[in-house]
Amino acid sequence: MPIEEKVTFCRICEPLCGLIATVEDGRLVKIRPDGEHPLSRGNACPKGIAFTEVQNDPDRVLYPQRRKPDGTFERVSWDSALDDIGARLRAIIAEHGRESLGWYFGNPSSFSYSHTMWILGFALGTGMRHLYSAGSQDINNRFVASHLLYGSLTALPIPDLDRTDFLLMVGANPIVSHGSGVTAPRIREKLTAITKRGGRVVVVDPRRSETAKLFEHVSVRPDGDAWLLASMLSVIFAEQLFDAKTLAVQADGVDKLRRAVARFTPELTESITGVPAGEVRDLARSLAAASSAAVYGRTGTCLGRQGTLVAFLLDALAVVTGNIDRPGGLVFGEEPFAGLATAQNLGLVGYDRRRSRIGNFPDVLGSFPAAVMAKEITTAGKGQLRALFTSAGNPVLSVPNGRELDAALGKLDLLVSIDLYMNDTNSKADYILPATTFLEREDIPLPFSALSTTPFIQHTEAVVAPYGEARQEWQIIDDIARRIGVIPFVATPTNRIGGLLSRARRMVPTNPLTMIDVAMRLGPFGDRFGARRGGLSMAKLRANPHGVVLREHVETGVLRRVVRHKRKRVQLAPAEILDVLAKLGLRKDSKEFPLRLIGLRELKSHNSWMHNSPSLMRGDREHTARINPADAAAAGIEDGKPCRVASEAGSVELPATLTEEVGEGTVAVPHGWGHSGGGWRIANAAGGVNVNEVMSTAIVDVERLAGMSHLNGVPVRIEPVA
Ligand SMILES: Nc1nc2c(c(=O)[nH]1)N[C@H]1C(S)=C(S)[C@@H](COP(=O)(O)OP(=O)(O)OC[C@H]3O[C@@H](n4cnc5c(=O)[nH]c(N)nc54)[C@H](O)[C@@H]3O)O[C@H]1N2
Ligand SMILES: Nc1nc2c(c(=O)[nH]1)N[C@H]1C(S)=C(S)[C@@H](COP(=O)(O)OP(=O)(O)OC[C@H]3O[C@@H](n4cnc5c(=O)[nH]c(N)nc54)[C@H](O)[C@@H]3O)O[C@H]1N2
Ligand code: SF4
Ligand SMILES: [Mo]
């Protein structure tokens, strides 16, 4: 039997650690870290190693499945599945128009360039309106904040970890999550290096997280970040700690922002944030005085009630202290081929170009809040969502009010899912179409290149041929498009020209790799087809399987290239933000629901989809609610005993873990548990609950500017369960 070792990289989370896969006779037998990867240098986490168990999981869906009237599934051929899906789509379109089609794409899709490209192509080709993603439970607020500040949704600044002297980290736990919104393998080393060189890392979190334990911890009340950051800004303005000289060159709206935050003195915000006024003043002064400072916020700051404002204020802190676009501050990387940015520049996607039918929410890069998806299905009228695709997602467990969505999915005329597994969402689908794993496809993680603290790019070939009849998402999407007369990327209705184009497309098959190669060669690092020696091309990437470091550090002094506002200046006082700030009152805690629920991530889980790996689930892993002993005592809840966590929207019951790790008034429960109905035998047996049954999809509970779901800082009460 031939045994081969193949160089590749992990695509479970954002560091994209280098891996070596051992393949024996076409089957994956082992994964180990790649010691020759220039950035991860022999580092990988338990999830990456355990991917062997996903790849070889007997519970994987390897053949197209059609649901029978009794609810069970039967294996069908690709042709019969695609033909039937095509026919049903054509009938739905004939009766209700293309506006009745929709797509939800989940987190793993962002780790496949061809998958996301073809969804965009399909959406452009069909003119589809009902586009939803994990982004509204994750990072869309960040895009909107960038749109407001820099005039570009895709201008995402990252902390210059290798050169900063002061890192303010709010609502992120990279020791467990391995970093998000920033690609930095070995992030633990990078963070400890800051303190080793005499710098500071300050972690703002309601929980003494794994990261907070290693550095300075500021305990904030859940969803208190807007007040905390506004009060830090108020101190910086009041004490004249801002960098007036740099601001004069870089930004507009400084005075308006100063006036808008002036009333949020630390003495006022203390009662909301729980952070003593003196500590806020010290923090603001230290940040302003640091020779370089970076700010960084992640899901803890995105999923509260004010996600866009909080992301905006974080960047504003960097801007007013002169820390944007400079070494050690917040910096802007560059993609070798800027897919979404190009689409944005071409005017194909943007912000608030249309509004959702339910709730009147602005679109973010073409997508609407997933929190309204259920109501879009159940609310009759023109534009009602009737045929939904899901790919690489499990929204019943990941969006608010999973019960509501679960019930709504049953009302669709057609539900088709592209996934590795039968999960809690697609177990109700008409079809489950088997997707390749990341080891079964070639890949190049373009969007993450611009988020890498060391600009870097790597391409990998497929490590194994697809198991069973699994296919790549883009091929599946292309085949479905063809059956309804749609040409991905070409917005042509089914008229004569469309027919001709479609025939032409069939003769010249477009493939993502060719498209990317051309775009990359013409891109900022490209070889310009030989005109620039040593530049990027697919040939160069193939010759360097461990990847190519593009620069030592992210380039600075690029603000005028990045900012797309008129006059090329950062806007510190957009009307949308001033409006939210003006309405930001003094939050009162509810008497009925006096505690606040937050989420967290676990080292050996990955959202909802790695609970079927035997090695990750080994030991006494259990889904529990972390509760402060004082709160538990007041409620009569004992350690290890079941408790009820109830909000206005719903309740769940799970064992309590009493721990000082969470501050008083805070309850922490990870999401992604509570599997049922799907084909994951180990995950189903692991128990747990869907914490998102406690979360609300009421229109007033969805954040206005970016449509973010409210998943952190949700008012709850806790009770013992008999
Ligand atoms: N309460 C609460 N809820 C949250 C969060 C929170 O912090 N708190 N976090 C939110 C965040 S940040 C996210 S990203 C979402 C995640 O939520 P989703 O993106 O909706 O779902 P996942 O749990 O990531 O499930 C991914 C699915 O993709 C499948 N899959 C894996 N790899 C592939 C692949 O290569 N191709 C295909 N086609 N399928 C694949 C898996 O089998 C699984 O069914 O959850 C959100 N929900
Ligand atoms: N092991 C593992 N790694 C993962 C994932 C996983 O499921 N498991 N998921 C991946 C995904 S999809 C993402 S998006 C990233 C997320 O990456 P991170 O955002 O770094 O992940 P979390 O561990 O959820 O960290 C959020 C932190 O915010 C804190 N927090 C909660 N509410 C608040 C609040 O109101 N204010 C403040 N200041 N803090 C708050 C929580 O206590 C927690 O420590 O992780 C990725 N990496
Ligand atoms: S941290 Fe783990 S899951 Fe994330 S890319 Fe690295 S090996 Fe993969
Ligand atoms: Mo995420």
PDB file of C-alpha atoms in Angstrom, residues 383-571:
ATOM      1  CA  GLY A 383     -41.013  38.077  -1.619  1.00  0.00           C
ATOM      2  CA  GLN A 384     -41.761  35.351   0.932  1.00  0.00           C
ATOM      3  CA  LEU A 385     -38.849  32.939   1.335  1.00  0.00           C
ATOM      4  CA  ARG A 386     -39.926  29.562  -0.067  1.00  0.00           C
ATOM      5  CA  ALA A 387     -36.841  27.681  -1.249  1.00  0.00           C
ATOM      6  CA  LEU A 388     -33.790  27.723   1.006  1.00  0.00           C
ATOM      7  CA  PHE A 389     -30.290  26.351   0.593  1.00  0.00           C
ATOM      8  CA  THR A 390     -27.983  25.941   3.546  1.00  0.00           C
ATOM      9  CA  SER A 391     -24.324  25.201   3.107  1.00  0.00           C
ATOM     10  CA  ALA A 392     -21.766  24.603   5.837  1.00  0.00           C
ATOM     11  CA  GLY A 393     -24.173  25.856   8.463  1.00  0.00           C
ATOM     12  CA  ASN A 394     -26.324  24.681  11.315  1.00  0.00           C
ATOM     13  CA  PRO A 395     -28.556  27.693  11.990  1.00  0.00           C
ATOM     14  CA  VAL A 396     -31.015  25.815  14.208  1.00  0.00           C
ATOM     15  CA  LEU A 397     -28.201  25.688  16.766  1.00  0.00           C
ATOM     16  CA  SER A 398     -26.421  28.917  15.867  1.00  0.00           C
ATOM     17  CA  VAL A 399     -29.024  31.636  15.354  1.00  0.00           C
ATOM     18  CA  PRO A 400     -31.337  32.971  18.060  1.00  0.00           C
ATOM     19  CA  ASN A 401     -34.555  31.115  18.821  1.00  0.00           C
ATOM     20  CA  GLY A 402     -33.673  27.773  17.270  1.00  0.00           C
ATOM     21  CA  ARG A 403     -37.153  26.428  17.948  1.00  0.00           C
ATOM     22  CA  GLU A 404     -38.789  29.116  15.863  1.00  0.00           C
ATOM     23  CA  LEU A 405     -36.413  28.448  12.978  1.00  0.00           C
ATOM     24  CA  ASP A 406     -36.810  24.688  13.258  1.00  0.00           C
ATOM     25  CA  ALA A 407     -40.570  25.033  12.953  1.00  0.00           C
ATOM     26  CA  ALA A 408     -40.298  27.531  10.105  1.00  0.00           C
ATOM     27  CA  LEU A 409     -38.012  25.271   8.046  1.00  0.00           C
ATOM     28  CA  GLY A 410     -40.858  22.751   7.902  1.00  0.00           C
ATOM     29  CA  LYS A 411     -42.979  25.337   6.052  1.00  0.00           C
ATOM     30  CA  LEU A 412     -40.573  25.771   3.140  1.00  0.00           C
ATOM     31  CA  ASP A 413     -41.470  24.446  -0.315  1.00  0.00           C
ATOM     32  CA  LEU A 414     -37.880  23.269  -0.692  1.00  0.00           C
ATOM     33  CA  LEU A 415     -34.914  22.947   1.679  1.00  0.00           C
ATOM     34  CA  VAL A 416     -31.589  21.740   0.290  1.00  0.00           C
ATOM     35  CA  SER A 417     -28.414  21.447   2.342  1.00  0.00           C
ATOM     36  CA  ILE A 418     -24.806  20.986   1.315  1.00  0.00           C
ATOM     37  CA  ASP A 419     -22.913  19.529   4.266  1.00  0.00           C
ATOM     38  CA  LEU A 420     -20.607  16.831   5.575  1.00  0.00           C
ATOM     39  CA  TYR A 421     -23.227  15.602   7.979  1.00  0.00           C
ATOM     40  CA  MET A 422     -26.898  15.349   8.721  1.00  0.00           C
ATOM     41  CA  ASN A 423     -27.106  18.042  11.371  1.00  0.00           C
ATOM     42  CA  ASP A 424     -29.814  19.576  13.553  1.00  0.00           C
ATOM     43  CA  THR A 425     -30.886  21.852  10.700  1.00  0.00           C
ATOM     44  CA  ASN A 426     -30.766  19.754   7.569  1.00  0.00           C
ATOM     45  CA  SER A 427     -32.359  16.698   9.142  1.00  0.00           C
ATOM     46  CA  LYS A 428     -35.565  18.395   7.897  1.00  0.00           C
ATOM     47  CA  ALA A 429     -34.214  19.072   4.413  1.00  0.00           C
ATOM     48  CA  ASP A 430     -35.645  17.636   1.222  1.00  0.00           C
ATOM     49  CA  TYR A 431     -32.101  16.895   0.103  1.00  0.00           C
ATOM     50  CA  ILE A 432     -28.725  16.654   1.794  1.00  0.00           C
ATOM     51  CA  LEU A 433     -25.944  16.904  -0.755  1.00  0.00           C
ATOM     52  CA  PRO A 434     -22.543  15.606   0.390  1.00  0.00           C
ATOM     53  CA  ALA A 435     -19.744  18.185   0.397  1.00  0.00           C
ATOM     54  CA  THR A 436     -16.031  17.516   0.328  1.00  0.00           C
ATOM     55  CA  THR A 437     -14.057  18.164   3.498  1.00  0.00           C
ATOM     56  CA  PHE A 438     -11.255  20.689   3.373  1.00  0.00           C
ATOM     57  CA  LEU A 439      -8.809  17.837   2.813  1.00  0.00           C
ATOM     58  CA  GLU A 440     -10.707  16.804  -0.300  1.00  0.00           C
ATOM     59  CA  ARG A 441     -10.364  20.128  -2.122  1.00  0.00           C
ATOM     60  CA  GLU A 442      -7.648  22.496  -3.238  1.00  0.00           C
ATOM     61  CA  ASP A 443      -7.697  25.802  -1.450  1.00  0.00           C
ATOM     62  CA  ILE A 444      -6.162  29.191  -1.022  1.00  0.00           C
ATOM     63  CA  PRO A 445      -7.429  31.238   1.901  1.00  0.00           C
ATOM     64  CA  LEU A 446      -7.321  34.635   0.249  1.00  0.00           C
ATOM     65  CA  PRO A 447      -9.452  36.702   2.642  1.00  0.00           C
ATOM     66  CA  PHE A 448      -7.332  35.696   5.636  1.00  0.00           C
ATOM     67  CA  SER A 449      -4.143  36.845   3.997  1.00  0.00           C
ATOM     68  CA  ALA A 450      -5.039  40.486   4.666  1.00  0.00           C
ATOM     69  CA  LEU A 451      -5.792  39.617   8.302  1.00  0.00           C
ATOM     70  CA  SER A 452      -2.474  37.916   8.880  1.00  0.00           C
ATOM     71  CA  THR A 453      -0.109  39.725  11.247  1.00  0.00           C
ATOM     72  CA  THR A 454       2.645  38.440   8.962  1.00  0.00           C
ATOM     73  CA  PRO A 455       1.354  38.806   5.379  1.00  0.00           C
ATOM     74  CA  PHE A 456       1.308  35.248   4.107  1.00  0.00           C
ATOM     75  CA  ILE A 457      -0.302  33.029   1.510  1.00  0.00           C
ATOM     76  CA  GLN A 458      -0.439  29.300   0.952  1.00  0.00           C
ATOM     77  CA  HIS A 459      -2.114  27.052  -1.556  1.00  0.00           C
ATOM     78  CA  THR A 460      -2.870  23.390  -1.056  1.00  0.00           C
ATOM     79  CA  GLU A 461      -3.925  20.635  -3.347  1.00  0.00           C
ATOM     80  CA  ALA A 462      -6.549  18.168  -2.216  1.00  0.00           C
ATOM     81  CA  VAL A 463      -4.921  15.671   0.130  1.00  0.00           C
ATOM     82  CA  VAL A 464      -7.291  12.814  -0.622  1.00  0.00           C
ATOM     83  CA  ALA A 465      -9.828  12.248  -3.372  1.00  0.00           C
ATOM     84  CA  PRO A 466     -13.406  12.819  -2.219  1.00  0.00           C
ATOM     85  CA  TYR A 467     -14.763   9.926  -0.205  1.00  0.00           C
ATOM     86  CA  GLY A 468     -17.943   8.329  -1.533  1.00  0.00           C
ATOM     87  CA  GLU A 469     -19.636  10.746  -3.921  1.00  0.00           C
ATOM     88  CA  ALA A 470     -18.800  13.983  -2.104  1.00  0.00           C
ATOM     89  CA  ARG A 471     -18.446  17.016  -4.379  1.00  0.00           C
ATOM     90  CA  GLN A 472     -17.083  20.503  -3.965  1.00  0.00           C
ATOM     91  CA  GLU A 473     -19.667  23.147  -3.174  1.00  0.00           C
ATOM     92  CA  TRP A 474     -18.878  25.299  -6.189  1.00  0.00           C
ATOM     93  CA  GLN A 475     -19.493  22.399  -8.531  1.00  0.00           C
ATOM     94  CA  ILE A 476     -22.793  21.615  -6.860  1.00  0.00           C
ATOM     95  CA  ILE A 477     -23.841  25.270  -7.027  1.00  0.00           C
ATOM     96  CA  ASP A 478     -22.797  25.470 -10.669  1.00  0.00           C
ATOM     97  CA  ASP A 479     -24.839  22.374 -11.504  1.00  0.00           C
ATOM     98  CA  ILE A 480     -27.922  23.713  -9.750  1.00  0.00           C
ATOM     99  CA  ALA A 481     -27.545  27.108 -11.442  1.00  0.00           C
ATOM    100  CA  ARG A 482     -27.334  25.441 -14.836  1.00  0.00           C
ATOM    101  CA  ARG A 483     -30.574  23.599 -14.227  1.00  0.00           C
ATOM    102  CA  ILE A 484     -32.459  26.837 -13.671  1.00  0.00           C
ATOM    103  CA  GLY A 485     -30.824  28.718 -16.517  1.00  0.00           C
ATOM    104  CA  VAL A 486     -28.631  30.879 -14.287  1.00  0.00           C
ATOM    105  CA  ILE A 487     -25.034  31.717 -15.036  1.00  0.00           C
ATOM    106  CA  PRO A 488     -23.081  32.394 -11.843  1.00  0.00           C
ATOM    107  CA  PHE A 489     -21.748  35.977 -11.767  1.00  0.00           C
ATOM    108  CA  VAL A 490     -23.821  36.971 -14.801  1.00  0.00           C
ATOM    109  CA  ALA A 491     -26.998  38.790 -13.910  1.00  0.00           C
ATOM    110  CA  THR A 492     -29.049  37.811 -16.922  1.00  0.00           C
ATOM    111  CA  PRO A 493     -32.646  36.734 -16.795  1.00  0.00           C
ATOM    112  CA  THR A 494     -33.769  33.755 -18.833  1.00  0.00           C
ATOM    113  CA  ASN A 495     -34.039  35.717 -22.070  1.00  0.00           C
ATOM    114  CA  ARG A 496     -32.338  34.963 -25.401  1.00  0.00           C
ATOM    115  CA  ILE A 497     -29.093  36.679 -24.501  1.00  0.00           C
ATOM    116  CA  GLY A 498     -29.043  34.736 -21.264  1.00  0.00           C
ATOM    117  CA  GLY A 499     -29.470  31.522 -23.212  1.00  0.00           C
ATOM    118  CA  LEU A 500     -26.609  32.396 -25.529  1.00  0.00           C
ATOM    119  CA  LEU A 501     -24.337  33.374 -22.658  1.00  0.00           C
ATOM    120  CA  SER A 502     -25.236  30.218 -20.855  1.00  0.00           C
ATOM    121  CA  ARG A 503     -24.298  28.154 -23.913  1.00  0.00           C
ATOM    122  CA  ALA A 504     -21.031  30.080 -24.215  1.00  0.00           C
ATOM    123  CA  ARG A 505     -20.306  29.427 -20.531  1.00  0.00           C
ATOM    124  CA  ARG A 506     -20.860  25.748 -21.070  1.00  0.00           C
ATOM    125  CA  MET A 507     -18.273  25.748 -23.809  1.00  0.00           C
ATOM    126  CA  VAL A 508     -15.701  27.667 -21.759  1.00  0.00           C
ATOM    127  CA  PRO A 509     -15.976  26.143 -18.326  1.00  0.00           C
ATOM    128  CA  THR A 510     -15.065  28.701 -15.688  1.00  0.00           C
ATOM    129  CA  ASN A 511     -13.217  27.271 -12.792  1.00  0.00           C
ATOM    130  CA  PRO A 512     -12.355  29.054  -9.580  1.00  0.00           C
ATOM    131  CA  LEU A 513      -8.676  28.188  -9.637  1.00  0.00           C
ATOM    132  CA  THR A 514      -8.107  29.716 -13.076  1.00  0.00           C
ATOM    133  CA  MET A 515     -10.035  32.824 -12.050  1.00  0.00           C
ATOM    134  CA  ILE A 516      -8.001  33.187  -8.878  1.00  0.00           C
ATOM    135  CA  ASP A 517      -4.687  32.597 -10.602  1.00  0.00           C
ATOM    136  CA  VAL A 518      -5.331  35.396 -13.087  1.00  0.00           C
ATOM    137  CA  ALA A 519      -6.602  37.752 -10.387  1.00  0.00           C
ATOM    138  CA  MET A 520      -3.673  36.976  -8.101  1.00  0.00           C
ATOM    139  CA  ARG A 521      -1.085  37.462 -10.850  1.00  0.00           C
ATOM    140  CA  LEU A 522      -2.581  40.862 -11.590  1.00  0.00           C
ATOM    141  CA  GLY A 523      -2.956  41.654  -7.865  1.00  0.00           C
ATOM    142  CA  PRO A 524      -0.680  43.659  -5.557  1.00  0.00           C
ATOM    143  CA  PHE A 525       1.809  40.799  -5.026  1.00  0.00           C
ATOM    144  CA  GLY A 526       1.346  39.215  -8.460  1.00  0.00           C
ATOM    145  CA  ASP A 527       3.976  38.344 -11.071  1.00  0.00           C
ATOM    146  CA  ARG A 528       2.029  40.332 -13.714  1.00  0.00           C
ATOM    147  CA  PHE A 529       2.495  37.369 -16.024  1.00  0.00           C
ATOM    148  CA  GLY A 530       6.264  37.591 -15.886  1.00  0.00           C
ATOM    149  CA  ALA A 531       6.606  41.367 -15.759  1.00  0.00           C
ATOM    150  CA  ARG A 532       7.440  41.241 -12.057  1.00  0.00           C
ATOM    151  CA  ARG A 533      10.063  38.702 -11.069  1.00  0.00           C
ATOM    152  CA  GLY A 534       9.358  36.602  -8.010  1.00  0.00           C
ATOM    153  CA  GLY A 535       5.716  37.744  -7.909  1.00  0.00           C
ATOM    154  CA  LEU A 536       2.831  35.491  -6.984  1.00  0.00           C
ATOM    155  CA  SER A 537       1.284  32.968  -9.301  1.00  0.00           C
ATOM    156  CA  MET A 538      -0.175  29.535  -8.802  1.00  0.00           C
ATOM    157  CA  ALA A 539       3.087  28.087 -10.116  1.00  0.00           C
ATOM    158  CA  LYS A 540       5.017  29.899  -7.388  1.00  0.00           C
ATOM    159  CA  LEU A 541       2.615  28.702  -4.704  1.00  0.00           C
ATOM    160  CA  ARG A 542       2.884  25.130  -5.956  1.00  0.00           C
ATOM    161  CA  ALA A 543       6.658  25.383  -5.754  1.00  0.00           C
ATOM    162  CA  ASN A 544       6.332  26.537  -2.124  1.00  0.00           C
ATOM    163  CA  PRO A 545       3.870  24.130  -0.540  1.00  0.00           C
ATOM    164  CA  HIS A 546       4.540  25.384   3.016  1.00  0.00           C
ATOM    165  CA  GLY A 547       3.434  28.857   1.940  1.00  0.00           C
ATOM    166  CA  VAL A 548       4.979  32.191   1.049  1.00  0.00           C
ATOM    167  CA  VAL A 549       5.678  35.035   3.473  1.00  0.00           C
ATOM    168  CA  LEU A 550       4.763  38.186   1.551  1.00  0.00           C
ATOM    169  CA  ARG A 551       6.273  40.755   3.899  1.00  0.00           C
ATOM    170  CA  GLU A 552       7.882  40.758   7.322  1.00  0.00           C
ATOM    171  CA  HIS A 553       5.209  43.064   8.745  1.00  0.00           C
ATOM    172  CA  VAL A 554       1.983  44.569   7.529  1.00  0.00           C
ATOM    173  CA  GLU A 555       2.739  47.679   5.532  1.00  0.00           C
ATOM    174  CA  THR A 556       1.857  50.972   7.220  1.00  0.00           C
ATOM    175  CA  GLY A 557       1.331  54.448   5.827  1.00  0.00           C
ATOM    176  CA  VAL A 558      -1.453  53.100   3.627  1.00  0.00           C
ATOM    177  CA  LEU A 559      -4.422  54.919   5.126  1.00  0.00           C
ATOM    178  CA  ARG A 560      -5.053  57.033   2.047  1.00  0.00           C
ATOM    179  CA  ARG A 561      -5.235  53.894  -0.069  1.00  0.00           C
ATOM    180  CA  VAL A 562      -7.549  52.111   2.363  1.00  0.00           C
ATOM    181  CA  VAL A 563      -9.987  54.915   3.155  1.00  0.00           C
ATOM    182  CA  ARG A 564     -12.608  55.330   0.467  1.00  0.00           C
ATOM    183  CA  HIS A 565     -14.393  58.350   1.903  1.00  0.00           C
ATOM    184  CA  LYS A 566     -14.092  61.610   0.006  1.00  0.00           C
ATOM    185  CA  ARG A 567     -10.932  63.449   1.036  1.00  0.00           C
ATOM    186  CA  LYS A 568      -9.519  60.064   2.168  1.00  0.00           C
ATOM    187  CA  ARG A 569     -10.031  60.826   5.826  1.00  0.00           C
ATOM    188  CA  VAL A 570     -11.353  58.640   8.639  1.00  0.00           C
ATOM    189  CA  GLN A 571     -14.853  59.740   9.653  1.00  0.00           C
TER     190      GLN A 571
END
